[in-house]
Structure formats: structure tokens, C-alpha cells
Tab-separated table of N, CA, C and O in Angstrom:
chain	number	residue	atom	x	y	z
A	1	UNK	N	0.843	-1.184	0.000
A	1	UNK	CA	0.000	0.000	0.000
A	1	UNK	C	0.886	1.245	0.000
A	1	UNK	O	1.890	1.321	0.693
A	2	UNK	N	0.500	2.217	-0.775
A	2	UNK	CA	1.290	3.443	-0.896
A	2	UNK	C	1.173	4.282	0.371
A	2	UNK	O	0.142	4.313	1.024
A	3	UNK	N	2.253	4.973	0.675
A	3	UNK	CA	2.260	5.860	1.832
A	3	UNK	C	1.585	7.175	1.457
A	3	UNK	O	1.797	7.713	0.374
A	4	UNK	N	0.762	7.706	2.351
A	4	UNK	CA	0.039	8.946	2.088
A	4	UNK	C	0.882	10.153	2.474
A	4	UNK	O	1.592	10.129	3.474
A	5	UNK	N	0.782	11.211	1.686
A	5	UNK	CA	1.468	12.460	2.011
A	5	UNK	C	0.672	13.184	3.095
A	5	UNK	O	-0.475	12.847	3.380
A	6	UNK	N	1.262	14.217	3.659
A	6	UNK	CA	0.569	15.016	4.665
A	6	UNK	C	-0.702	15.632	4.113
A	6	UNK	O	-1.736	15.668	4.780
A	7	UNK	N	-0.636	16.114	2.877
A	7	UNK	CA	-1.823	16.714	2.254
A	7	UNK	C	-2.921	15.670	2.072
A	7	UNK	O	-4.103	15.950	2.292
A	8	UNK	N	-2.552	14.469	1.672
A	8	UNK	CA	-3.548	13.412	1.474
A	8	UNK	C	-4.191	12.995	2.802
A	8	UNK	O	-5.391	12.753	2.852
A	9	UNK	N	-3.400	12.946	3.859
A	9	UNK	CA	-3.943	12.602	5.178
A	9	UNK	C	-4.931	13.676	5.624
A	9	UNK	O	-6.007	13.373	6.133
A	10	UNK	N	-4.585	14.931	5.397
A	10	UNK	CA	-5.479	16.032	5.742
A	10	UNK	C	-6.784	15.930	4.949
A	10	UNK	O	-7.876	16.070	5.510
A	11	UNK	N	-6.682	15.665	3.661
A	11	UNK	CA	-7.878	15.540	2.828
A	11	UNK	C	-8.736	14.378	3.308
A	11	UNK	O	-9.963	14.500	3.394
A	12	UNK	N	-8.129	13.254	3.627
A	12	UNK	CA	-8.872	12.094	4.139
A	12	UNK	C	-9.678	12.486	5.381
A	12	UNK	O	-10.850	12.161	5.499
A	13	UNK	N	-9.045	13.190	6.295
A	13	UNK	CA	-9.706	13.618	7.531
A	13	UNK	C	-10.854	14.572	7.228
A	13	UNK	O	-11.954	14.432	7.767
A	14	UNK	N	-10.597	15.527	6.359
A	14	UNK	CA	-11.633	16.498	6.008
A	14	UNK	C	-12.800	15.825	5.291
A	14	UNK	O	-13.953	16.200	5.503
A	15	UNK	N	-12.518	14.841	4.464
A	15	UNK	CA	-13.589	14.104	3.775
A	15	UNK	C	-14.467	13.405	4.790
A	15	UNK	O	-15.700	13.510	4.743
A	16	UNK	N	-13.852	12.691	5.710
A	16	UNK	CA	-14.624	11.957	6.718
A	16	UNK	C	-15.550	12.897	7.486
A	16	UNK	O	-16.728	12.626	7.652
A	17	UNK	N	-15.005	14.002	7.950
A	17	UNK	CA	-15.794	14.950	8.742
A	17	UNK	C	-16.773	15.726	7.873
A	17	UNK	O	-17.916	15.949	8.255
A	18	UNK	N	-16.325	16.141	6.705
A	18	UNK	CA	-17.147	16.970	5.836
A	18	UNK	C	-18.384	16.275	5.319
A	18	UNK	O	-19.477	16.855	5.281
A	19	UNK	N	-18.249	15.017	4.929
A	19	UNK	CA	-19.405	14.277	4.419
A	19	UNK	C	-20.438	14.111	5.524
A	19	UNK	O	-21.639	14.264	5.286
A	20	UNK	N	-19.989	13.838	6.734
A	20	UNK	CA	-20.927	13.717	7.855
A	20	UNK	C	-21.702	15.024	8.051
A	20	UNK	O	-22.912	15.003	8.255
A	21	UNK	N	-21.015	16.151	7.971
A	21	UNK	CA	-21.668	17.449	8.156
A	21	UNK	C	-22.644	17.716	7.015
A	21	UNK	O	-23.791	18.108	7.240
A	22	UNK	N	-22.203	17.507	5.795
A	22	UNK	CA	-23.045	17.784	4.630
A	22	UNK	C	-24.299	16.908	4.635
A	22	UNK	O	-25.395	17.376	4.358
A	23	UNK	N	-24.142	15.631	4.953
A	23	UNK	CA	-25.291	14.731	4.969
A	23	UNK	C	-26.238	15.065	6.111
A	23	UNK	O	-27.433	14.846	6.008
A	24	UNK	N	-25.727	15.602	7.206
A	24	UNK	CA	-26.564	15.865	8.364
A	24	UNK	C	-27.089	17.282	8.483
A	24	UNK	O	-27.935	17.567	9.317
A	25	UNK	N	-26.608	18.182	7.650
A	25	UNK	CA	-26.987	19.587	7.737
A	25	UNK	C	-28.444	19.778	7.321
A	25	UNK	O	-28.839	19.370	6.231
A	26	UNK	N	-29.263	20.399	8.181
A	26	UNK	CA	-30.661	20.648	7.802
A	26	UNK	C	-30.733	21.507	6.534
A	26	UNK	O	-30.089	22.540	6.446
A	27	UNK	N	-31.494	21.049	5.583
A	27	UNK	CA	-31.599	21.765	4.326
A	27	UNK	C	-30.414	21.528	3.411
A	27	UNK	O	-30.284	22.163	2.378
A	28	UNK	N	-29.543	20.597	3.787
A	28	UNK	CA	-28.335	20.312	3.015
A	28	UNK	C	-28.552	19.255	1.950
A	28	UNK	O	-29.554	19.261	1.225
A	29	UNK	N	-27.619	18.339	1.872
A	29	UNK	CA	-27.603	17.356	0.791
A	29	UNK	C	-28.851	16.484	0.772
A	29	UNK	O	-29.398	16.210	-0.298
A	30	UNK	N	-29.308	16.048	1.933
A	30	UNK	CA	-30.483	15.171	1.969
A	30	UNK	C	-31.709	15.901	1.436
A	30	UNK	O	-32.455	15.362	0.603
A	31	UNK	N	-31.903	17.126	1.851
A	31	UNK	CA	-33.042	17.911	1.370
A	31	UNK	C	-32.934	18.149	-0.138
A	31	UNK	O	-33.940	18.093	-0.855
A	32	UNK	N	-31.735	18.399	-0.611
A	32	UNK	CA	-31.535	18.618	-2.047
A	32	UNK	C	-31.866	17.362	-2.847
A	32	UNK	O	-32.530	17.427	-3.882
A	33	UNK	N	-31.440	16.210	-2.365
A	33	UNK	CA	-31.736	14.959	-3.069
A	33	UNK	C	-33.231	14.653	-3.007
A	33	UNK	O	-33.808	14.175	-3.992
A	34	UNK	N	-33.869	14.968	-1.896
A	34	UNK	CA	-35.327	14.794	-1.822
A	34	UNK	C	-36.015	15.622	-2.908
A	34	UNK	O	-36.938	15.126	-3.577
A	35	UNK	N	-35.553	16.845	-3.102
A	35	UNK	CA	-36.145	17.702	-4.147
A	35	UNK	C	-35.870	17.136	-5.546
A	35	UNK	O	-36.738	17.172	-6.419
A	36	UNK	N	-34.666	16.621	-5.748
A	36	UNK	CA	-34.345	16.020	-7.049
A	36	UNK	C	-35.217	14.797	-7.322
A	36	UNK	O	-35.738	14.629	-8.428
A	37	UNK	N	-35.376	13.940	-6.316
A	37	UNK	CA	-36.190	12.741	-6.491
A	37	UNK	C	-37.652	13.101	-6.744
A	37	UNK	O	-38.332	12.428	-7.535
A	38	UNK	N	-38.132	14.145	-6.105
A	38	UNK	CA	-39.520	14.576	-6.299
A	38	UNK	C	-39.773	15.014	-7.735
A	38	UNK	O	-40.909	14.928	-8.220
A	39	UNK	N	-38.733	15.437	-8.426
A	39	UNK	CA	-38.871	15.871	-9.816
A	39	UNK	C	-38.827	14.692	-10.789
A	39	UNK	O	-39.038	14.873	-11.984
A	40	UNK	N	-38.555	13.492	-10.289
A	40	UNK	CA	-38.502	12.270	-11.109
A	40	UNK	C	-37.574	12.443	-12.316
A	40	UNK	O	-37.916	12.086	-13.440
A	41	UNK	N	-36.404	12.981	-12.056
A	41	UNK	CA	-35.430	13.194	-13.119
A	41	UNK	C	-34.833	11.868	-13.584
A	41	UNK	O	-34.776	10.898	-12.831
A	42	UNK	N	-34.364	11.853	-14.802
A	42	UNK	CA	-33.695	10.678	-15.354
A	42	UNK	C	-32.428	10.411	-14.532
A	42	UNK	O	-31.605	11.312	-14.361
A	43	UNK	N	-32.244	9.191	-14.033
A	43	UNK	CA	-31.062	8.899	-13.205
A	43	UNK	C	-29.740	9.000	-13.954
A	43	UNK	O	-28.681	9.033	-13.330
A	44	UNK	N	-29.795	9.084	-15.280
A	44	UNK	CA	-28.566	9.218	-16.061
A	44	UNK	C	-28.099	10.661	-16.201
A	44	UNK	O	-27.004	10.913	-16.699
A	45	UNK	N	-28.907	11.619	-15.759
A	45	UNK	CA	-28.501	13.019	-15.824
A	45	UNK	C	-27.312	13.266	-14.900
A	45	UNK	O	-27.218	12.664	-13.828
A	46	UNK	N	-26.401	14.163	-15.291
A	46	UNK	CA	-25.234	14.446	-14.445
A	46	UNK	C	-25.590	14.824	-13.010
A	46	UNK	O	-24.926	14.397	-12.071
A	47	UNK	N	-26.647	15.606	-12.814
A	47	UNK	CA	-27.021	16.023	-11.460
A	47	UNK	C	-27.398	14.819	-10.590
A	47	UNK	O	-27.174	14.824	-9.386
A	48	UNK	N	-27.937	13.787	-11.205
A	48	UNK	CA	-28.340	12.600	-10.446
A	48	UNK	C	-27.160	11.658	-10.182
A	48	UNK	O	-27.278	10.741	-9.392
A	49	UNK	N	-26.041	11.908	-10.851
A	49	UNK	CA	-24.845	11.083	-10.651
A	49	UNK	C	-23.783	11.816	-9.840
A	49	UNK	O	-22.696	11.289	-9.611
A	50	UNK	N	-24.078	13.035	-9.404
A	50	UNK	CA	-23.112	13.824	-8.631
A	50	UNK	C	-22.745	13.094	-7.344
A	50	UNK	O	-23.528	12.296	-6.816
A	51	UNK	N	-21.571	13.383	-6.837
A	51	UNK	CA	-21.092	12.715	-5.624
A	51	UNK	C	-22.112	12.884	-4.502
A	51	UNK	O	-22.524	13.994	-4.189
A	52	UNK	N	-22.522	11.774	-3.930
A	52	UNK	CA	-23.452	11.767	-2.813
A	52	UNK	C	-24.897	11.573	-3.212
A	52	UNK	O	-25.684	11.044	-2.439
A	53	UNK	N	-25.273	11.987	-4.412
A	53	UNK	CA	-26.679	11.897	-4.814
A	53	UNK	C	-27.146	10.447	-4.907
A	53	UNK	O	-28.172	10.091	-4.319
A	54	UNK	N	-26.446	9.557	-5.628
A	54	UNK	CA	-26.923	8.170	-5.695
A	54	UNK	C	-26.985	7.503	-4.317
A	54	UNK	O	-27.926	6.747	-4.025
A	55	UNK	N	-26.015	7.810	-3.470
A	55	UNK	CA	-25.976	7.197	-2.142
A	55	UNK	C	-27.161	7.657	-1.294
A	55	UNK	O	-27.839	6.841	-0.657
A	56	UNK	N	-27.424	8.957	-1.288
A	56	UNK	CA	-28.540	9.497	-0.502
A	56	UNK	C	-29.861	9.008	-1.075
A	56	UNK	O	-30.786	8.663	-0.326
A	57	UNK	N	-29.956	8.944	-2.396
A	57	UNK	CA	-31.189	8.463	-3.025
A	57	UNK	C	-31.477	7.021	-2.611
A	57	UNK	O	-32.622	6.670	-2.297
A	58	UNK	N	-30.441	6.169	-2.591
A	58	UNK	CA	-30.639	4.768	-2.159
A	58	UNK	C	-31.098	4.711	-0.704
A	58	UNK	O	-31.947	3.917	-0.342
A	59	UNK	N	-30.527	5.585	0.133
A	59	UNK	CA	-30.928	5.627	1.549
A	59	UNK	C	-32.383	6.079	1.678
A	59	UNK	O	-33.163	5.480	2.415
A	60	UNK	N	-32.750	7.135	0.957
A	60	UNK	CA	-34.119	7.641	1.037
A	60	UNK	C	-35.136	6.609	0.535
A	60	UNK	O	-36.270	6.571	1.022
A	61	UNK	N	-34.736	5.784	-0.423
A	61	UNK	CA	-35.628	4.734	-0.925
A	61	UNK	C	-35.629	3.495	-0.038
A	61	UNK	O	-36.345	2.538	-0.306
A	62	UNK	N	-34.800	3.493	1.014
A	62	UNK	CA	-34.751	2.364	1.941
A	62	UNK	C	-33.912	1.199	1.461
A	62	UNK	O	-33.981	0.106	2.026
A	63	UNK	N	-33.080	1.430	0.450
A	63	UNK	CA	-32.251	0.352	-0.096
A	63	UNK	C	-31.001	0.098	0.747
A	63	UNK	O	-30.460	-1.008	0.730
A	64	UNK	N	-30.531	1.123	1.450
A	64	UNK	CA	-29.375	1.000	2.338
A	64	UNK	C	-29.679	1.773	3.616
A	64	UNK	O	-30.552	2.632	3.633
A	65	UNK	N	-28.938	1.444	4.688
A	65	UNK	CA	-29.151	2.183	5.937
A	65	UNK	C	-28.271	3.442	5.952
A	65	UNK	O	-27.444	3.659	5.068
A	66	UNK	N	-28.480	4.269	6.975
A	66	UNK	CA	-27.778	5.558	7.048
A	66	UNK	C	-26.265	5.378	7.120
A	66	UNK	O	-25.516	6.119	6.472
A	67	UNK	N	-25.801	4.392	7.897
A	67	UNK	CA	-24.355	4.185	8.007
A	67	UNK	C	-23.742	3.801	6.668
A	67	UNK	O	-22.653	4.269	6.318
A	68	UNK	N	-24.426	2.958	5.912
A	68	UNK	CA	-23.934	2.566	4.585
A	68	UNK	C	-23.943	3.767	3.645
A	68	UNK	O	-23.013	3.954	2.847
A	69	UNK	N	-24.968	4.582	3.737
A	69	UNK	CA	-25.063	5.794	2.920
A	69	UNK	C	-23.871	6.706	3.205
A	69	UNK	O	-23.205	7.189	2.279
A	70	UNK	N	-23.595	6.925	4.461
A	70	UNK	CA	-22.482	7.780	4.864
A	70	UNK	C	-21.149	7.198	4.386
A	70	UNK	O	-20.329	7.901	3.797
A	71	UNK	N	-20.954	5.904	4.599
A	71	UNK	CA	-19.702	5.254	4.197
A	71	UNK	C	-19.513	5.310	2.682
A	71	UNK	O	-18.407	5.585	2.192
A	72	UNK	N	-20.577	5.083	1.926
A	72	UNK	CA	-20.475	5.129	0.469
A	72	UNK	C	-20.238	6.552	-0.024
A	72	UNK	O	-19.493	6.771	-0.984
A	73	UNK	N	-20.859	7.529	0.632
A	73	UNK	CA	-20.616	8.926	0.279
A	73	UNK	C	-19.179	9.334	0.561
A	73	UNK	O	-18.555	10.057	-0.227
A	74	UNK	N	-18.642	8.873	1.684
A	74	UNK	CA	-17.245	9.169	2.014
A	74	UNK	C	-16.308	8.511	1.009
A	74	UNK	O	-15.335	9.130	0.565
A	75	UNK	N	-16.604	7.268	0.636
A	75	UNK	CA	-15.769	6.567	-0.339
A	75	UNK	C	-15.782	7.301	-1.679
A	75	UNK	O	-14.730	7.536	-2.280
A	76	UNK	N	-16.950	7.684	-2.159
A	76	UNK	CA	-17.047	8.395	-3.435
A	76	UNK	C	-16.277	9.714	-3.384
A	76	UNK	O	-15.613	10.092	-4.355
A	77	UNK	N	-16.332	10.395	-2.247
A	77	UNK	CA	-15.627	11.674	-2.101
A	77	UNK	C	-14.122	11.452	-2.057
A	77	UNK	O	-13.354	12.201	-2.672
A	78	UNK	N	-13.674	10.416	-1.330
A	78	UNK	CA	-12.238	10.101	-1.300
A	78	UNK	C	-11.723	9.736	-2.690
A	78	UNK	O	-10.618	10.137	-3.080
A	79	UNK	N	-12.513	8.974	-3.452
A	79	UNK	CA	-12.102	8.594	-4.803
A	79	UNK	C	-11.969	9.825	-5.692
A	79	UNK	O	-11.033	9.931	-6.488
A	80	UNK	N	-12.883	10.770	-5.545
A	80	UNK	CA	-12.813	12.015	-6.312
A	80	UNK	C	-11.566	12.811	-5.916
A	80	UNK	O	-10.849	13.328	-6.780
A	81	UNK	N	-11.308	12.905	-4.617
A	81	UNK	CA	-10.115	13.622	-4.146
A	81	UNK	C	-8.845	12.971	-4.693
A	81	UNK	O	-7.906	13.672	-5.088
A	82	UNK	N	-8.821	11.647	-4.750
A	82	UNK	CA	-7.651	10.948	-5.276
A	82	UNK	C	-7.454	11.277	-6.754
A	82	UNK	O	-6.324	11.493	-7.203
A	83	UNK	N	-8.549	11.330	-7.512
A	83	UNK	CA	-8.438	11.710	-8.924
A	83	UNK	C	-7.886	13.133	-9.065
A	83	UNK	O	-7.087	13.417	-9.959
A	84	UNK	N	-8.312	14.023	-8.162
A	84	UNK	CA	-7.801	15.394	-8.205
A	84	UNK	C	-6.303	15.429	-7.899
A	84	UNK	O	-5.555	16.150	-8.558
A	85	UNK	N	-5.862	14.668	-6.883
A	85	UNK	CA	-4.432	14.608	-6.559
A	85	UNK	C	-3.642	14.128	-7.776
A	85	UNK	O	-2.597	14.680	-8.111
A	86	UNK	N	-4.144	13.088	-8.426
A	86	UNK	CA	-3.455	12.540	-9.596
A	86	UNK	C	-3.381	13.576	-10.705
A	86	UNK	O	-2.323	13.772	-11.323
A	87	UNK	N	-4.477	14.260	-10.959
A	87	UNK	CA	-4.500	15.269	-12.011
A	87	UNK	C	-3.507	16.383	-11.691
A	87	UNK	O	-2.702	16.763	-12.546
A	88	UNK	N	-3.551	16.912	-10.468
A	88	UNK	CA	-2.646	18.004	-10.100
A	88	UNK	C	-1.188	17.573	-10.145
A	88	UNK	O	-0.323	18.347	-10.548
A	89	UNK	N	-0.915	16.352	-9.761
A	89	UNK	CA	0.463	15.865	-9.765
A	89	UNK	C	1.020	15.855	-11.194
A	89	UNK	O	2.202	16.071	-11.413
A	90	UNK	N	0.163	15.637	-12.167
A	90	UNK	CA	0.617	15.527	-13.549
A	90	UNK	C	0.415	16.794	-14.382
A	90	UNK	O	0.812	16.833	-15.529
A	91	UNK	N	-0.193	17.839	-13.827
A	91	UNK	CA	-0.539	19.011	-14.613
A	91	UNK	C	0.228	20.296	-14.338
A	91	UNK	O	0.237	21.151	-15.202
A	92	UNK	N	0.807	20.490	-13.175
A	92	UNK	CA	1.347	21.832	-12.910
A	92	UNK	C	2.490	22.196	-13.848
A	92	UNK	O	3.266	21.341	-14.257
A	93	UNK	N	2.585	23.468	-14.159
A	93	UNK	CA	3.715	23.925	-14.971
A	93	UNK	C	5.026	23.731	-14.209
A	93	UNK	O	5.029	23.649	-12.975
A	94	UNK	N	6.121	23.690	-14.922
A	94	UNK	CA	7.425	23.437	-14.276
A	94	UNK	C	7.786	24.445	-13.192
A	94	UNK	O	8.498	24.116	-12.248
A	95	UNK	N	7.289	25.681	-13.308
A	95	UNK	CA	7.677	26.691	-12.310
A	95	UNK	C	6.946	26.540	-10.977
A	95	UNK	O	7.299	27.180	-10.000
A	96	UNK	N	5.922	25.701	-10.920
A	96	UNK	CA	5.224	25.456	-9.651
A	96	UNK	C	6.063	24.538	-8.778
A	96	UNK	O	6.675	23.582	-9.256
A	97	UNK	N	6.084	24.824	-7.486
A	97	UNK	CA	6.745	23.922	-6.548
A	97	UNK	C	5.920	22.645	-6.448
A	97	UNK	O	4.705	22.691	-6.413
A	98	UNK	N	6.599	21.522	-6.382
A	98	UNK	CA	5.907	20.239	-6.253
A	98	UNK	C	6.089	19.706	-4.834
A	98	UNK	O	7.193	19.593	-4.345
A	99	UNK	N	4.961	19.418	-4.201
A	99	UNK	CA	4.988	18.853	-2.860
A	99	UNK	C	4.417	17.449	-2.932
A	99	UNK	O	3.274	17.264	-3.290
A	100	UNK	N	5.248	16.469	-2.629
A	100	UNK	CA	4.778	15.082	-2.664
A	100	UNK	C	5.040	14.390	-1.362
A	100	UNK	O	5.787	14.841	-0.550
């Protein structure tokens, strides 16, 4: 297993805490997904595939419990953060300092 950098460890921590806050915030992600589901939008639309939306939708439909919803939302967010780290690692111009 690869060793995580300080920045990656910080992001991991923020993801864990941030997803819990976003999912639990009154009028936050859960309320937004409820509004999306009420509109009966096509599940293939980008808004319905956004990070957290499929997980919350499955929870609201009773397909998974809250803990699974939270864990899956955190996983999806960590995977997105990892893609961002990979992109940034390969994209900066030569004059940017590289921290790995």
C-alpha cells in the first residue's frame, strides 16, 4: 500500500468529517436529493450522478441504511479527491513547486 502524504492525510480527515456534516446539515444534501427525487429526473442526468446523490437516493428509498449511505458517500468523495491529486500531480507547470 502506498504511503500517504501530509496533504492526502489532511484531505482524508476532512472528507470523513465533511461528508458527515453535509449529509446531516438541515436543508443540506439530503433535502436537495429529496427535491431532485420529487422531480422524477432521469437517473442518467449528471445532477443525479453527482457525488453523494446516488448514495442518498438509495438511503431515502430504503435500499441501504444511514451508516452505509455515509460510508459510500465518504468513499465516493475520497475517490474524487484521489483523482484530483493525480491530475494536479501531472498538470502543474514546471515553475510550480511540487509537494509530494
